[in-house]
Amino acid sequence: MANPLSLFEHLCILYAEDEESLRKSVVQTLELFFDKVVEARDGEEALDLFFEHKPDILLLDICMPKCDGLKLLKEIRQSHKRVPVIIMSAYAEPSYFQQSIELNICKYLLKPFSKESFLDALHTCASWMYEWGDGGMIKAGRDLFYDPETGTLVNEGVSFVLTKKERLLFEYFLRQKNRVISFDELEEAIWAEEGGSKEALKALVKELRKKLTKESIENVFGIGYKLVLP
């Protein structure tokens, strides 16, 4: 059975917390799972770092200087509706919880929390991002399953081991299922500062299509691609 947390090994998380001792402790745990952990000490810094690093996941405290976590998330949600968010708070008031739900978070984590409850929140985040099948693999289609721990794609019972770049591309598509993604966004997501190109992206999509079906990745003329799965 796949470990859902293995999905995070290529991802970036932004963690905003003003209490330094807690932030350093949580960062040590996050670094076990994420490729990149970006720290922010207050809401204003978090907002700047969000647009600079474009993280895949947000972990936000509510009570922070300059800009609290809920106000920060409202600002982010204006342009980024789908980024998964875990909210942390020492407050159990219904108003905080209701505001968080309205901002489409995937988990509300009360402080103080145990390591087990924190890992459970990360598992919930993984489940929020992907649809999981009964066998512990991601259900990507009617007869299409994906094991993120091994990078194995199973299409109608036939297994394919994806290359590193194919894994990055397919997992990004899964997180943005049925959304048109621009060429530039995909190049940034796959190659970052390595200097990808549209030609390299087209070649990568061509190879991935061989392990899916040709119809699964739709070419949107002049814009980019869309993963179309039932």
PDB file of N, CA, C and O in Angstrom, residues 97-167:
ATOM      1  N   PHE A  97     -13.375  28.611  13.215  1.00  0.00           N
ATOM      2  CA  PHE A  97     -13.563  27.375  12.466  1.00  0.00           C
ATOM      3  C   PHE A  97     -14.450  27.620  11.248  1.00  0.00           C
ATOM      4  O   PHE A  97     -14.137  27.153  10.140  1.00  0.00           O
ATOM      5  N   GLN A  98     -15.522  28.373  11.409  1.00  0.00           N
ATOM      6  CA  GLN A  98     -16.444  28.637  10.310  1.00  0.00           C
ATOM      7  C   GLN A  98     -15.761  29.437   9.203  1.00  0.00           C
ATOM      8  O   GLN A  98     -15.915  29.142   8.004  1.00  0.00           O
ATOM      9  N   GLN A  99     -15.005  30.456   9.594  1.00  0.00           N
ATOM     10  CA  GLN A  99     -14.284  31.249   8.593  1.00  0.00           C
ATOM     11  C   GLN A  99     -13.293  30.385   7.822  1.00  0.00           C
ATOM     12  O   GLN A  99     -13.132  30.533   6.605  1.00  0.00           O
ATOM     13  N   SER A 100     -12.647  29.468   8.533  1.00  0.00           N
ATOM     14  CA  SER A 100     -11.677  28.581   7.886  1.00  0.00           C
ATOM     15  C   SER A 100     -12.359  27.669   6.879  1.00  0.00           C
ATOM     16  O   SER A 100     -11.868  27.475   5.764  1.00  0.00           O
ATOM     17  N   ILE A 101     -13.498  27.108   7.264  1.00  0.00           N
ATOM     18  CA  ILE A 101     -14.246  26.226   6.365  1.00  0.00           C
ATOM     19  C   ILE A 101     -14.676  26.975   5.112  1.00  0.00           C
ATOM     20  O   ILE A 101     -14.597  26.454   3.988  1.00  0.00           O
ATOM     21  N   GLU A 102     -15.133  28.205   5.302  1.00  0.00           N
ATOM     22  CA  GLU A 102     -15.573  29.019   4.162  1.00  0.00           C
ATOM     23  C   GLU A 102     -14.425  29.325   3.203  1.00  0.00           C
ATOM     24  O   GLU A 102     -14.655  29.594   2.014  1.00  0.00           O
ATOM     25  N   LEU A 103     -13.193  29.271   3.705  1.00  0.00           N
ATOM     26  CA  LEU A 103     -12.015  29.512   2.867  1.00  0.00           C
ATOM     27  C   LEU A 103     -11.462  28.221   2.270  1.00  0.00           C
ATOM     28  O   LEU A 103     -10.359  28.194   1.734  1.00  0.00           O
ATOM     29  N   ASN A 104     -12.235  27.145   2.395  1.00  0.00           N
ATOM     30  CA  ASN A 104     -11.928  25.873   1.744  1.00  0.00           C
ATOM     31  C   ASN A 104     -10.590  25.290   2.200  1.00  0.00           C
ATOM     32  O   ASN A 104      -9.710  24.984   1.390  1.00  0.00           O
ATOM     33  N   ILE A 105     -10.450  25.124   3.518  1.00  0.00           N
ATOM     34  CA  ILE A 105      -9.239  24.488   4.035  1.00  0.00           C
ATOM     35  C   ILE A 105      -9.443  22.969   4.054  1.00  0.00           C
ATOM     36  O   ILE A 105     -10.564  22.475   3.949  1.00  0.00           O
ATOM     37  N   CYS A 106      -8.352  22.238   4.183  1.00  0.00           N
ATOM     38  CA  CYS A 106      -8.487  20.780   4.247  1.00  0.00           C
ATOM     39  C   CYS A 106      -8.358  20.250   5.675  1.00  0.00           C
ATOM     40  O   CYS A 106      -8.741  19.112   5.938  1.00  0.00           O
ATOM     41  N   LYS A 107      -7.850  21.072   6.616  1.00  0.00           N
ATOM     42  CA  LYS A 107      -7.736  20.606   8.009  1.00  0.00           C
ATOM     43  C   LYS A 107      -7.586  21.801   8.940  1.00  0.00           C
ATOM     44  O   LYS A 107      -6.877  22.763   8.634  1.00  0.00           O
ATOM     45  N   TYR A 108      -8.274  21.719  10.088  1.00  0.00           N
ATOM     46  CA  TYR A 108      -8.139  22.717  11.146  1.00  0.00           C
ATOM     47  C   TYR A 108      -7.485  22.010  12.323  1.00  0.00           C
ATOM     48  O   TYR A 108      -8.064  21.105  12.921  1.00  0.00           O
ATOM     49  N   LEU A 109      -6.254  22.404  12.650  1.00  0.00           N
ATOM     50  CA  LEU A 109      -5.453  21.710  13.650  1.00  0.00           C
ATOM     51  C   LEU A 109      -5.334  22.560  14.905  1.00  0.00           C
ATOM     52  O   LEU A 109      -4.808  23.671  14.863  1.00  0.00           O
ATOM     53  N   LEU A 110      -5.839  22.039  16.008  1.00  0.00           N
ATOM     54  CA  LEU A 110      -5.806  22.786  17.266  1.00  0.00           C
ATOM     55  C   LEU A 110      -4.462  22.629  17.980  1.00  0.00           C
ATOM     56  O   LEU A 110      -3.923  21.530  18.071  1.00  0.00           O
ATOM     57  N   LYS A 111      -3.933  23.735  18.489  1.00  0.00           N
ATOM     58  CA  LYS A 111      -2.727  23.711  19.314  1.00  0.00           C
ATOM     59  C   LYS A 111      -3.117  23.508  20.776  1.00  0.00           C
ATOM     60  O   LYS A 111      -4.173  23.994  21.192  1.00  0.00           O
ATOM     61  N   PRO A 112      -2.280  22.876  21.569  1.00  0.00           N
ATOM     62  CA  PRO A 112      -1.071  22.153  21.150  1.00  0.00           C
ATOM     63  C   PRO A 112      -1.451  20.828  20.502  1.00  0.00           C
ATOM     64  O   PRO A 112      -2.483  20.238  20.846  1.00  0.00           O
ATOM     65  N   PHE A 113      -0.633  20.369  19.577  1.00  0.00           N
ATOM     66  CA  PHE A 113      -0.955  19.130  18.882  1.00  0.00           C
ATOM     67  C   PHE A 113       0.193  18.137  19.018  1.00  0.00           C
ATOM     68  O   PHE A 113       1.353  18.521  19.190  1.00  0.00           O
ATOM     69  N   SER A 114      -0.145  16.881  18.954  1.00  0.00           N
ATOM     70  CA  SER A 114       0.867  15.824  19.026  1.00  0.00           C
ATOM     71  C   SER A 114       1.456  15.588  17.642  1.00  0.00           C
ATOM     72  O   SER A 114       0.896  16.029  16.626  1.00  0.00           O
ATOM     73  N   LYS A 115       2.569  14.889  17.608  1.00  0.00           N
ATOM     74  CA  LYS A 115       3.161  14.540  16.319  1.00  0.00           C
ATOM     75  C   LYS A 115       2.199  13.680  15.510  1.00  0.00           C
ATOM     76  O   LYS A 115       2.093  13.825  14.289  1.00  0.00           O
ATOM     77  N   GLU A 116       1.470  12.804  16.198  1.00  0.00           N
ATOM     78  CA  GLU A 116       0.525  11.917  15.513  1.00  0.00           C
ATOM     79  C   GLU A 116      -0.603  12.720  14.855  1.00  0.00           C
ATOM     80  O   GLU A 116      -0.982  12.451  13.711  1.00  0.00           O
ATOM     81  N   SER A 117      -1.139  13.710  15.572  1.00  0.00           N
ATOM     82  CA  SER A 117      -2.224  14.501  14.996  1.00  0.00           C
ATOM     83  C   SER A 117      -1.712  15.373  13.852  1.00  0.00           C
ATOM     84  O   SER A 117      -2.440  15.636  12.882  1.00  0.00           O
ATOM     85  N   PHE A 118      -0.443  15.816  13.944  1.00  0.00           N
ATOM     86  CA  PHE A 118       0.147  16.599  12.866  1.00  0.00           C
ATOM     87  C   PHE A 118       0.317  15.741  11.612  1.00  0.00           C
ATOM     88  O   PHE A 118      -0.020  16.172  10.497  1.00  0.00           O
ATOM     89  N   LEU A 119       0.812  14.518  11.779  1.00  0.00           N
ATOM     90  CA  LEU A 119       0.964  13.615  10.637  1.00  0.00           C
ATOM     91  C   LEU A 119      -0.398  13.249  10.058  1.00  0.00           C
ATOM     92  O   LEU A 119      -0.541  13.106   8.834  1.00  0.00           O
ATOM     93  N   ASP A 120      -1.389  13.133  10.929  1.00  0.00           N
ATOM     94  CA  ASP A 120      -2.750  12.867  10.461  1.00  0.00           C
ATOM     95  C   ASP A 120      -3.260  14.023   9.602  1.00  0.00           C
ATOM     96  O   ASP A 120      -3.957  13.812   8.602  1.00  0.00           O
ATOM     97  N   ALA A 121      -2.904  15.242   9.977  1.00  0.00           N
ATOM     98  CA  ALA A 121      -3.295  16.410   9.178  1.00  0.00           C
ATOM     99  C   ALA A 121      -2.643  16.367   7.801  1.00  0.00           C
ATOM    100  O   ALA A 121      -3.275  16.712   6.789  1.00  0.00           O
ATOM    101  N   LEU A 122      -1.391  15.929   7.724  1.00  0.00           N
ATOM    102  CA  LEU A 122      -0.712  15.800   6.437  1.00  0.00           C
ATOM    103  C   LEU A 122      -1.369  14.714   5.587  1.00  0.00           C
ATOM    104  O   LEU A 122      -1.513  14.871   4.366  1.00  0.00           O
ATOM    105  N   HIS A 123      -1.765  13.611   6.225  1.00  0.00           N
ATOM    106  CA  HIS A 123      -2.486  12.557   5.504  1.00  0.00           C
ATOM    107  C   HIS A 123      -3.806  13.088   4.942  1.00  0.00           C
ATOM    108  O   HIS A 123      -4.179  12.788   3.799  1.00  0.00           O
ATOM    109  N   THR A 124      -4.516  13.879   5.752  1.00  0.00           N
ATOM    110  CA  THR A 124      -5.773  14.475   5.300  1.00  0.00           C
ATOM    111  C   THR A 124      -5.539  15.387   4.110  1.00  0.00           C
ATOM    112  O   THR A 124      -6.326  15.415   3.159  1.00  0.00           O
ATOM    113  N   CYS A 125      -4.427  16.113   4.156  1.00  0.00           N
ATOM    114  CA  CYS A 125      -4.070  17.009   3.052  1.00  0.00           C
ATOM    115  C   CYS A 125      -3.838  16.207   1.769  1.00  0.00           C
ATOM    116  O   CYS A 125      -4.307  16.587   0.690  1.00  0.00           O
ATOM    117  N   ALA A 126      -3.134  15.082   1.886  1.00  0.00           N
ATOM    118  CA  ALA A 126      -2.892  14.229   0.720  1.00  0.00           C
ATOM    119  C   ALA A 126      -4.195  13.696   0.148  1.00  0.00           C
ATOM    120  O   ALA A 126      -4.382  13.634  -1.072  1.00  0.00           O
ATOM    121  N   SER A 127      -5.116  13.322   1.028  1.00  0.00           N
ATOM    122  CA  SER A 127      -6.419  12.818   0.585  1.00  0.00           C
ATOM    123  C   SER A 127      -7.244  13.923  -0.070  1.00  0.00           C
ATOM    124  O   SER A 127      -8.035  13.666  -0.977  1.00  0.00           O
ATOM    125  N   TRP A 128      -7.069  15.139   0.396  1.00  0.00           N
ATOM    126  CA  TRP A 128      -7.760  16.295  -0.167  1.00  0.00           C
ATOM    127  C   TRP A 128      -7.273  16.586  -1.585  1.00  0.00           C
ATOM    128  O   TRP A 128      -8.042  17.005  -2.447  1.00  0.00           O
ATOM    129  N   MET A 129      -5.979  16.337  -1.817  1.00  0.00           N
ATOM    130  CA  MET A 129      -5.364  16.660  -3.105  1.00  0.00           C
ATOM    131  C   MET A 129      -5.616  15.601  -4.173  1.00  0.00           C
ATOM    132  O   MET A 129      -5.645  15.903  -5.364  1.00  0.00           O
ATOM    133  N   TYR A 130      -5.771  14.344  -3.756  1.00  0.00           N
ATOM    134  CA  TYR A 130      -5.882  13.248  -4.705  1.00  0.00           C
ATOM    135  C   TYR A 130      -7.028  12.329  -4.308  1.00  0.00           C
ATOM    136  O   TYR A 130      -7.391  12.227  -3.135  1.00  0.00           O
ATOM    137  N   GLU A 131      -7.569  11.598  -5.296  1.00  0.00           N
ATOM    138  CA  GLU A 131      -8.604  10.603  -5.037  1.00  0.00           C
ATOM    139  C   GLU A 131      -7.935   9.249  -4.853  1.00  0.00           C
ATOM    140  O   GLU A 131      -7.221   8.767  -5.733  1.00  0.00           O
ATOM    141  N   TRP A 132      -8.180   8.626  -3.692  1.00  0.00           N
ATOM    142  CA  TRP A 132      -7.521   7.363  -3.379  1.00  0.00           C
ATOM    143  C   TRP A 132      -8.450   6.190  -3.614  1.00  0.00           C
ATOM    144  O   TRP A 132      -9.626   6.219  -3.252  1.00  0.00           O
ATOM    145  N   GLY A 133      -7.920   5.131  -4.242  1.00  0.00           N
ATOM    146  CA  GLY A 133      -8.683   3.917  -4.470  1.00  0.00           C
ATOM    147  C   GLY A 133      -8.625   2.995  -3.276  1.00  0.00           C
ATOM    148  O   GLY A 133      -7.924   3.251  -2.294  1.00  0.00           O
ATOM    149  N   ASP A 134      -9.352   1.880  -3.356  1.00  0.00           N
ATOM    150  CA  ASP A 134      -9.425   0.938  -2.240  1.00  0.00           C
ATOM    151  C   ASP A 134      -8.084   0.276  -1.932  1.00  0.00           C
ATOM    152  O   ASP A 134      -7.812  -0.093  -0.803  1.00  0.00           O
ATOM    153  N   GLY A 135      -7.234   0.130  -2.923  1.00  0.00           N
ATOM    154  CA  GLY A 135      -5.961  -0.553  -2.716  1.00  0.00           C
ATOM    155  C   GLY A 135      -4.856   0.339  -2.199  1.00  0.00           C
ATOM    156  O   GLY A 135      -3.689  -0.072  -2.157  1.00  0.00           O
ATOM    157  N   GLY A 136      -5.192   1.575  -1.807  1.00  0.00           N
ATOM    158  CA  GLY A 136      -4.174   2.481  -1.298  1.00  0.00           C
ATOM    159  C   GLY A 136      -3.404   3.199  -2.381  1.00  0.00           C
ATOM    160  O   GLY A 136      -2.412   3.867  -2.112  1.00  0.00           O
ATOM    161  N   MET A 137      -3.877   3.079  -3.635  1.00  0.00           N
ATOM    162  CA  MET A 137      -3.260   3.799  -4.747  1.00  0.00           C
ATOM    163  C   MET A 137      -4.182   4.930  -5.170  1.00  0.00           C
ATOM    164  O   MET A 137      -5.382   4.920  -4.886  1.00  0.00           O
ATOM    165  N   ILE A 138      -3.617   5.926  -5.861  1.00  0.00           N
ATOM    166  CA  ILE A 138      -4.424   7.036  -6.352  1.00  0.00           C
ATOM    167  C   ILE A 138      -5.244   6.554  -7.543  1.00  0.00           C
ATOM    168  O   ILE A 138      -4.714   5.972  -8.486  1.00  0.00           O
ATOM    169  N   LYS A 139      -6.535   6.800  -7.491  1.00  0.00           N
ATOM    170  CA  LYS A 139      -7.422   6.442  -8.601  1.00  0.00           C
ATOM    171  C   LYS A 139      -7.426   7.597  -9.588  1.00  0.00           C
ATOM    172  O   LYS A 139      -7.988   8.655  -9.324  1.00  0.00           O
ATOM    173  N   ALA A 140      -6.785   7.395 -10.719  1.00  0.00           N
ATOM    174  CA  ALA A 140      -6.627   8.465 -11.696  1.00  0.00           C
ATOM    175  C   ALA A 140      -7.608   8.349 -12.856  1.00  0.00           C
ATOM    176  O   ALA A 140      -7.691   9.242 -13.693  1.00  0.00           O
ATOM    177  N   GLY A 141      -8.335   7.255 -12.923  1.00  0.00           N
ATOM    178  CA  GLY A 141      -9.295   7.042 -13.997  1.00  0.00           C
ATOM    179  C   GLY A 141     -10.034   5.744 -13.763  1.00  0.00           C
ATOM    180  O   GLY A 141      -9.850   5.074 -12.739  1.00  0.00           O
ATOM    181  N   ARG A 142     -10.872   5.372 -14.747  1.00  0.00           N
ATOM    182  CA  ARG A 142     -11.686   4.170 -14.579  1.00  0.00           C
ATOM    183  C   ARG A 142     -10.828   2.933 -14.342  1.00  0.00           C
ATOM    184  O   ARG A 142     -11.096   2.131 -13.462  1.00  0.00           O
ATOM    185  N   ASP A 143      -9.796   2.750 -15.145  1.00  0.00           N
ATOM    186  CA  ASP A 143      -8.887   1.611 -15.003  1.00  0.00           C
ATOM    187  C   ASP A 143      -7.441   2.080 -14.892  1.00  0.00           C
ATOM    188  O   ASP A 143      -6.521   1.414 -15.364  1.00  0.00           O
ATOM    189  N   LEU A 144      -7.267   3.240 -14.272  1.00  0.00           N
ATOM    190  CA  LEU A 144      -5.941   3.847 -14.171  1.00  0.00           C
ATOM    191  C   LEU A 144      -5.635   4.153 -12.714  1.00  0.00           C
ATOM    192  O   LEU A 144      -6.381   4.867 -12.047  1.00  0.00           O
ATOM    193  N   PHE A 145      -4.531   3.596 -12.212  1.00  0.00           N
ATOM    194  CA  PHE A 145      -4.134   3.785 -10.822  1.00  0.00           C
ATOM    195  C   PHE A 145      -2.660   4.177 -10.764  1.00  0.00           C
ATOM    196  O   PHE A 145      -1.868   3.815 -11.638  1.00  0.00           O
ATOM    197  N   TYR A 146      -2.316   4.915  -9.704  1.00  0.00           N
ATOM    198  CA  TYR A 146      -0.941   5.418  -9.576  1.00  0.00           C
ATOM    199  C   TYR A 146      -0.435   5.216  -8.160  1.00  0.00           C
ATOM    200  O   TYR A 146      -1.113   5.559  -7.190  1.00  0.00           O
ATOM    201  N   ASP A 147       0.770   4.634  -8.055  1.00  0.00           N
ATOM    202  CA  ASP A 147       1.439   4.437  -6.770  1.00  0.00           C
ATOM    203  C   ASP A 147       2.542   5.489  -6.643  1.00  0.00           C
ATOM    204  O   ASP A 147       3.584   5.375  -7.289  1.00  0.00           O
ATOM    205  N   PRO A 148       2.340   6.550  -5.836  1.00  0.00           N
ATOM    206  CA  PRO A 148       3.334   7.626  -5.746  1.00  0.00           C
ATOM    207  C   PRO A 148       4.623   7.203  -5.055  1.00  0.00           C
ATOM    208  O   PRO A 148       5.660   7.845  -5.231  1.00  0.00           O
ATOM    209  N   GLU A 149       4.557   6.127  -4.273  1.00  0.00           N
ATOM    210  CA  GLU A 149       5.747   5.687  -3.554  1.00  0.00           C
ATOM    211  C   GLU A 149       6.775   5.085  -4.500  1.00  0.00           C
ATOM    212  O   GLU A 149       7.982   5.250  -4.323  1.00  0.00           O
ATOM    213  N   THR A 150       6.305   4.397  -5.537  1.00  0.00           N
ATOM    214  CA  THR A 150       7.215   3.745  -6.504  1.00  0.00           C
ATOM    215  C   THR A 150       7.210   4.436  -7.865  1.00  0.00           C
ATOM    216  O   THR A 150       8.018   4.100  -8.723  1.00  0.00           O
ATOM    217  N   GLY A 151       6.291   5.389  -8.048  1.00  0.00           N
ATOM    218  CA  GLY A 151       6.182   6.050  -9.343  1.00  0.00           C
ATOM    219  C   GLY A 151       5.642   5.124 -10.413  1.00  0.00           C
ATOM    220  O   GLY A 151       5.952   5.289 -11.592  1.00  0.00           O
ATOM    221  N   THR A 152       4.795   4.166 -10.008  1.00  0.00           N
ATOM    222  CA  THR A 152       4.258   3.185 -10.945  1.00  0.00           C
ATOM    223  C   THR A 152       2.834   3.537 -11.356  1.00  0.00           C
ATOM    224  O   THR A 152       1.978   3.800 -10.512  1.00  0.00           O
ATOM    225  N   LEU A 153       2.601   3.537 -12.652  1.00  0.00           N
ATOM    226  CA  LEU A 153       1.294   3.783 -13.223  1.00  0.00           C
ATOM    227  C   LEU A 153       0.741   2.454 -13.717  1.00  0.00           C
ATOM    228  O   LEU A 153       1.421   1.722 -14.443  1.00  0.00           O
ATOM    229  N   VAL A 154      -0.466   2.118 -13.308  1.00  0.00           N
ATOM    230  CA  VAL A 154      -1.098   0.871 -13.734  1.00  0.00           C
ATOM    231  C   VAL A 154      -2.298   1.210 -14.605  1.00  0.00           C
ATOM    232  O   VAL A 154      -3.295   1.752 -14.128  1.00  0.00           O
ATOM    233  N   ASN A 155      -2.175   0.931 -15.891  1.00  0.00           N
ATOM    234  CA  ASN A 155      -3.209   1.262 -16.867  1.00  0.00           C
ATOM    235  C   ASN A 155      -3.814  -0.030 -17.411  1.00  0.00           C
ATOM    236  O   ASN A 155      -3.147  -0.783 -18.129  1.00  0.00           O
ATOM    237  N   GLU A 156      -5.060  -0.311 -17.015  1.00  0.00           N
ATOM    238  CA  GLU A 156      -5.766  -1.533 -17.419  1.00  0.00           C
ATOM    239  C   GLU A 156      -4.933  -2.772 -17.113  1.00  0.00           C
ATOM    240  O   GLU A 156      -4.812  -3.685 -17.930  1.00  0.00           O
ATOM    241  N   GLY A 157      -4.332  -2.782 -15.918  1.00  0.00           N
ATOM    242  CA  GLY A 157      -3.574  -3.936 -15.453  1.00  0.00           C
ATOM    243  C   GLY A 157      -2.135  -3.985 -15.914  1.00  0.00           C
ATOM    244  O   GLY A 157      -1.354  -4.835 -15.470  1.00  0.00           O
ATOM    245  N   VAL A 158      -1.735  -3.069 -16.797  1.00  0.00           N
ATOM    246  CA  VAL A 158      -0.354  -3.021 -17.295  1.00  0.00           C
ATOM    247  C   VAL A 158       0.411  -1.951 -16.527  1.00  0.00           C
ATOM    248  O   VAL A 158      -0.041  -0.803 -16.434  1.00  0.00           O
ATOM    249  N   SER A 159       1.554  -2.328 -15.948  1.00  0.00           N
ATOM    250  CA  SER A 159       2.328  -1.412 -15.106  1.00  0.00           C
ATOM    251  C   SER A 159       3.431  -0.708 -15.886  1.00  0.00           C
ATOM    252  O   SER A 159       4.113  -1.324 -16.716  1.00  0.00           O
ATOM    253  N   PHE A 160       3.597   0.584 -15.606  1.00  0.00           N
ATOM    254  CA  PHE A 160       4.664   1.401 -16.185  1.00  0.00           C
ATOM    255  C   PHE A 160       5.339   2.168 -15.054  1.00  0.00           C
ATOM    256  O   PHE A 160       4.661   2.795 -14.247  1.00  0.00           O
ATOM    257  N   VAL A 161       6.663   2.109 -15.006  1.00  0.00           N
ATOM    258  CA  VAL A 161       7.409   2.904 -14.024  1.00  0.00           C
ATOM    259  C   VAL A 161       7.775   4.229 -14.681  1.00  0.00           C
ATOM    260  O   VAL A 161       8.463   4.253 -15.706  1.00  0.00           O
ATOM    261  N   LEU A 162       7.292   5.328 -14.106  1.00  0.00           N
ATOM    262  CA  LEU A 162       7.540   6.642 -14.675  1.00  0.00           C
ATOM    263  C   LEU A 162       8.940   7.135 -14.349  1.00  0.00           C
ATOM    264  O   LEU A 162       9.483   6.838 -13.279  1.00  0.00           O
ATOM    265  N   THR A 163       9.517   7.894 -15.270  1.00  0.00           N
ATOM    266  CA  THR A 163      10.788   8.560 -14.999  1.00  0.00           C
ATOM    267  C   THR A 163      10.543   9.702 -14.013  1.00  0.00           C
ATOM    268  O   THR A 163       9.385  10.069 -13.737  1.00  0.00           O
ATOM    269  N   LYS A 164      11.603  10.285 -13.489  1.00  0.00           N
ATOM    270  CA  LYS A 164      11.462  11.374 -12.513  1.00  0.00           C
ATOM    271  C   LYS A 164      10.654  12.529 -13.088  1.00  0.00           C
ATOM    272  O   LYS A 164       9.732  13.041 -12.448  1.00  0.00           O
ATOM    273  N   LYS A 165      10.962  12.941 -14.319  1.00  0.00           N
ATOM    274  CA  LYS A 165      10.245  14.057 -14.925  1.00  0.00           C
ATOM    275  C   LYS A 165       8.811  13.673 -15.255  1.00  0.00           C
ATOM    276  O   LYS A 165       7.889  14.484 -15.110  1.00  0.00           O
ATOM    277  N   GLU A 166       8.579  12.450 -15.681  1.00  0.00           N
ATOM    278  CA  GLU A 166       7.214  11.986 -15.934  1.00  0.00           C
ATOM    279  C   GLU A 166       6.389  11.999 -14.651  1.00  0.00           C
ATOM    280  O   GLU A 166       5.211  12.360 -14.658  1.00  0.00           O
ATOM    281  N   ARG A 167       7.018  11.602 -13.541  1.00  0.00           N
ATOM    282  CA  ARG A 167       6.326  11.621 -12.243  1.00  0.00           C
ATOM    283  C   ARG A 167       5.939  13.042 -11.871  1.00  0.00           C
ATOM    284  O   ARG A 167       4.804  13.298 -11.446  1.00  0.00           O
TER     285      ARG A 167
END
